[in-house]
Amino acid sequence: MFDSFFQHSLTSFMTIFPILNPIGVAFIVNSYLASLEDQERNYCIKRLVYNSLLLCIVSLVFGQVILMVFHLSIPIVQVGGGILICRTALNLLNDKNTAQKSDTTLGLEPSIRTQLFYPLTFPIIVDAGTISVIFALAASSYSKQVVSTVENFAAILVGIVLCCALFYIFTYSAFNITKKIGKSGANVINKMCAFFTFCVGLNVIYDGILSLIKTYGS
């Protein structure tokens, strides 16, 4: 029983990890937070991890209900989310000052604070691809036995928690790396990550369109 739970957790982690991409996302998020004071940046990172974990859990538990209530399909979520990812990436590519400077000692600037959920948590950290994968994992985890269903969902949750924990670690590492290579080097990394994010958005749109063609074209 434990071996089965461990394997399911590992499978869920390996499925979510490349889609969530905590390593690449960490550098993108760092472009927003690099110029903040240590205390402010730590608060932001913890809040982003909390938001990401909460969004993933909501997608896991209520994914099917959300799709039914709004009459949505996973391909539609992919296409819409992919467009948001591309839009966010273009803003990062066109912004000459991707990292916003905090001028106050009383807390975070409103401009930073209002971006913690959108676009940072969604769709940069947890994008439509991640949500659709979680939807798919949840759909395949239902069983006639309630205990088995709960165990399957718990295993997926373990995979989600591990990915969010790695994002937390990599975000701190990204700040130290960009600090050592200087502003110009950090800006190059940020622009490269923004470009890759744009490509990810295009890929999510492409996958969504293919799924729509397979579903409604036959």
Short mmCIF file of C-alpha atoms in Angstrom, two decimals:
data_model
loop_
_atom_site.label_atom_id
_atom_site.label_comp_id
_atom_site.label_asym_id
_atom_site.label_seq_id
_atom_site.Cartn_x
_atom_site.Cartn_y
_atom_site.Cartn_z
CA MET A 1 0.00 0.00 0.00
CA PHE A 2 2.78 2.41 0.93
CA ASP A 3 4.75 1.45 -2.20
CA SER A 4 1.70 2.19 -4.34
CA PHE A 5 1.21 5.58 -2.66
CA PHE A 6 4.90 6.42 -3.06
CA GLN A 7 4.86 5.49 -6.76
CA HIS A 8 1.71 7.53 -7.37
CA SER A 9 3.25 10.52 -5.58
CA LEU A 10 6.45 10.19 -7.60
CA THR A 11 4.51 9.87 -10.85
CA SER A 12 2.45 12.96 -10.00
CA PHE A 13 5.59 14.92 -9.16
CA MET A 14 7.35 13.90 -12.38
CA THR A 15 4.23 14.83 -14.37
CA ILE A 16 3.76 18.26 -12.80
CA PHE A 17 7.44 19.26 -12.47
CA PRO A 18 8.28 19.88 -16.17
CA ILE A 19 5.00 21.77 -16.70
CA LEU A 20 5.32 23.93 -13.57
CA ASN A 21 9.06 24.33 -14.32
CA PRO A 22 10.09 25.77 -10.92
CA ILE A 23 13.67 26.41 -12.09
CA GLY A 24 12.82 28.60 -15.08
CA VAL A 25 9.89 30.26 -13.33
CA ALA A 26 12.14 31.19 -10.40
CA PHE A 27 14.28 33.44 -12.64
CA ILE A 28 11.20 35.08 -14.16
CA VAL A 29 9.73 35.81 -10.73
CA ASN A 30 13.11 37.12 -9.60
CA SER A 31 12.92 39.81 -12.31
CA TYR A 32 9.99 41.30 -10.41
CA LEU A 33 11.45 40.93 -6.92
CA ALA A 34 15.22 41.37 -7.30
CA SER A 35 15.31 45.05 -6.30
CA LEU A 36 13.14 44.68 -3.20
CA GLU A 37 14.54 44.70 0.32
CA ASP A 38 15.26 41.29 1.83
CA GLN A 39 12.25 41.35 4.14
CA GLU A 40 9.89 42.41 1.37
CA ARG A 41 11.28 39.86 -1.07
CA ASN A 42 10.98 37.05 1.48
CA TYR A 43 7.37 38.01 2.10
CA CYS A 44 6.64 37.99 -1.63
CA ILE A 45 8.24 34.60 -2.19
CA LYS A 46 6.33 33.02 0.70
CA ARG A 47 3.10 34.59 -0.53
CA LEU A 48 3.71 33.33 -4.06
CA VAL A 49 4.34 29.80 -2.79
CA TYR A 50 1.16 29.97 -0.72
CA ASN A 51 -0.86 31.29 -3.67
CA SER A 52 0.54 28.65 -6.02
CA LEU A 53 -0.14 25.84 -3.59
CA LEU A 54 -3.66 27.08 -2.96
CA LEU A 55 -4.41 27.43 -6.68
CA CYS A 56 -3.13 23.91 -7.37
CA ILE A 57 -5.19 22.46 -4.52
CA VAL A 58 -8.34 24.23 -5.73
CA SER A 59 -7.67 22.90 -9.23
CA LEU A 60 -7.22 19.40 -7.83
CA VAL A 61 -10.29 19.33 -5.59
CA PHE A 62 -12.75 21.47 -7.54
CA GLY A 63 -11.41 21.17 -11.10
CA GLN A 64 -14.21 19.03 -12.46
CA VAL A 65 -16.84 21.14 -10.73
CA ILE A 66 -15.37 24.37 -12.15
CA LEU A 67 -15.38 22.94 -15.66
CA MET A 68 -18.98 21.80 -15.31
CA VAL A 69 -20.26 25.07 -13.80
CA PHE A 70 -18.70 27.25 -16.49
CA HIS A 71 -19.22 24.69 -19.28
CA LEU A 72 -15.52 24.67 -20.07
CA SER A 73 -13.23 22.02 -21.47
CA ILE A 74 -9.56 21.51 -20.73
CA PRO A 75 -8.53 22.51 -24.30
CA ILE A 76 -10.38 25.82 -23.92
CA VAL A 77 -8.57 26.43 -20.61
CA GLN A 78 -5.29 25.69 -22.36
CA VAL A 79 -5.94 28.13 -25.21
CA GLY A 80 -7.14 30.92 -22.90
CA GLY A 81 -4.30 30.39 -20.45
CA GLY A 82 -1.75 30.22 -23.24
CA ILE A 83 -2.89 33.62 -24.53
CA LEU A 84 -2.44 35.07 -21.03
CA ILE A 85 1.05 33.55 -20.78
CA CYS A 86 2.05 35.07 -24.14
CA ARG A 87 0.67 38.46 -23.12
CA THR A 88 2.58 38.41 -19.84
CA ALA A 89 5.79 37.32 -21.58
CA LEU A 90 5.49 40.15 -24.12
CA ASN A 91 5.08 42.65 -21.29
CA LEU A 92 8.27 41.30 -19.71
CA LEU A 93 10.13 41.48 -23.01
CA ASN A 94 9.03 45.07 -23.68
CA ASP A 95 9.55 46.33 -20.14
CA LYS A 96 12.91 48.03 -19.72
CA ASN A 97 12.64 47.80 -15.92
CA THR A 98 11.22 44.38 -15.22
CA ALA A 99 12.19 44.56 -11.59
CA GLN A 100 10.26 47.21 -9.74
CA LYS A 101 12.09 49.30 -7.14
CA SER A 102 10.63 49.69 -3.69
CA ASP A 103 10.92 53.25 -2.36
CA THR A 104 9.14 52.75 0.91
CA THR A 105 10.19 51.25 4.22
CA LEU A 106 6.60 50.71 5.34
CA GLY A 107 5.96 47.67 3.15
CA LEU A 108 5.52 46.60 -0.43
CA GLU A 109 4.55 49.01 -3.14
CA PRO A 110 0.95 48.62 -4.27
CA SER A 111 2.18 47.85 -7.81
CA ILE A 112 4.12 44.84 -6.53
CA ARG A 113 1.46 43.75 -4.08
CA THR A 114 -1.25 43.72 -6.73
CA GLN A 115 0.84 41.51 -9.01
CA LEU A 116 1.40 38.70 -6.51
CA PHE A 117 -1.60 36.74 -7.75
CA TYR A 118 -1.89 38.05 -11.31
CA PRO A 119 0.30 37.78 -13.29
CA LEU A 120 2.90 36.21 -10.97
CA THR A 121 0.98 33.30 -9.45
CA PHE A 122 -1.27 32.94 -12.48
CA PRO A 123 -0.34 32.55 -15.26
CA ILE A 124 3.47 32.79 -14.75
CA ILE A 125 3.97 30.23 -11.96
CA VAL A 126 0.82 28.14 -12.28
CA ASP A 127 -0.24 28.41 -15.90
CA ALA A 128 -3.03 26.81 -17.88
CA GLY A 129 -0.79 23.86 -18.71
CA THR A 130 -0.23 23.10 -15.04
CA ILE A 131 -3.93 23.43 -14.25
CA SER A 132 -4.92 21.19 -17.13
CA VAL A 133 -2.40 18.54 -16.02
CA ILE A 134 -3.81 18.65 -12.49
CA PHE A 135 -7.33 18.37 -13.92
CA ALA A 136 -6.24 15.29 -15.89
CA LEU A 137 -4.52 13.69 -12.88
CA ALA A 138 -7.61 14.30 -10.76
CA ALA A 139 -9.93 12.84 -13.40
CA SER A 140 -7.84 9.65 -13.58
CA SER A 141 -7.73 9.30 -9.78
CA TYR A 142 -11.40 8.68 -9.14
CA SER A 143 -12.24 5.17 -7.97
CA LYS A 144 -15.32 3.28 -6.93
CA GLN A 145 -13.78 3.02 -3.47
CA VAL A 146 -13.72 6.28 -1.53
CA VAL A 147 -10.55 5.31 0.33
CA SER A 148 -8.67 4.69 -2.91
CA THR A 149 -9.85 8.02 -4.31
CA VAL A 150 -8.67 9.87 -1.20
CA GLU A 151 -5.29 8.12 -1.35
CA ASN A 152 -4.88 9.00 -5.03
CA PHE A 153 -5.70 12.66 -4.40
CA ALA A 154 -3.31 12.69 -1.42
CA ALA A 155 -0.54 11.32 -3.63
CA ILE A 156 -1.14 14.08 -6.21
CA LEU A 157 -1.09 16.62 -3.38
CA VAL A 158 2.32 15.35 -2.28
CA GLY A 159 3.62 15.90 -5.83
CA ILE A 160 2.21 19.44 -5.83
CA VAL A 161 3.77 20.27 -2.45
CA LEU A 162 7.18 19.00 -3.59
CA CYS A 163 7.05 21.17 -6.73
CA CYS A 164 6.08 24.26 -4.72
CA ALA A 165 8.88 23.54 -2.24
CA LEU A 166 11.39 23.38 -5.09
CA PHE A 167 10.07 26.65 -6.47
CA TYR A 168 10.67 28.23 -3.04
CA ILE A 169 14.27 26.96 -2.99
CA PHE A 170 15.05 27.88 -6.60
CA THR A 171 13.65 31.40 -6.22
CA TYR A 172 16.09 32.15 -3.41
CA SER A 173 18.90 30.59 -5.44
CA ALA A 174 17.96 32.66 -8.49
CA PHE A 175 18.31 35.89 -6.49
CA ASN A 176 21.81 34.90 -5.31
CA ILE A 177 22.86 33.93 -8.83
CA THR A 178 21.61 37.15 -10.45
CA LYS A 179 23.20 39.16 -7.65
CA LYS A 180 26.60 37.67 -8.46
CA ILE A 181 26.41 38.16 -12.22
CA GLY A 182 25.31 41.80 -11.95
CA LYS A 183 22.42 43.82 -13.37
CA SER A 184 23.31 43.38 -17.03
CA GLY A 185 23.69 39.62 -16.69
CA ALA A 186 20.47 39.40 -14.69
CA ASN A 187 18.65 41.40 -17.35
CA VAL A 188 19.85 39.00 -20.05
CA ILE A 189 18.59 36.02 -18.03
CA ASN A 190 15.26 37.75 -17.38
CA LYS A 191 14.76 38.49 -21.09
CA MET A 192 15.68 34.94 -22.05
CA CYS A 193 13.24 33.55 -19.49
CA ALA A 194 10.55 35.90 -20.80
CA PHE A 195 11.17 34.64 -24.34
CA PHE A 196 10.99 31.01 -23.19
CA THR A 197 7.80 31.84 -21.31
CA PHE A 198 6.33 33.23 -24.54
CA CYS A 199 7.28 29.98 -26.29
CA VAL A 200 5.64 27.99 -23.48
CA GLY A 201 2.48 30.04 -23.98
CA LEU A 202 2.51 29.29 -27.72
CA ASN A 203 2.99 25.60 -26.95
CA VAL A 204 0.05 25.60 -24.54
CA ILE A 205 -2.12 27.28 -27.20
CA TYR A 206 -0.93 24.75 -29.79
CA ASP A 207 -1.76 21.79 -27.54
CA GLY A 208 -5.17 23.28 -26.79
CA ILE A 209 -5.97 23.81 -30.48
CA LEU A 210 -4.89 20.25 -31.33
CA SER A 211 -7.13 18.90 -28.56
CA LEU A 212 -10.05 20.98 -29.85
CA ILE A 213 -9.49 19.65 -33.39
CA LYS A 214 -9.39 16.06 -32.13
CA THR A 215 -12.50 16.58 -30.01
CA TYR A 216 -14.73 18.50 -32.40
CA GLY A 217 -13.12 17.80 -35.77
CA SER A 218 -13.87 14.11 -35.86
#
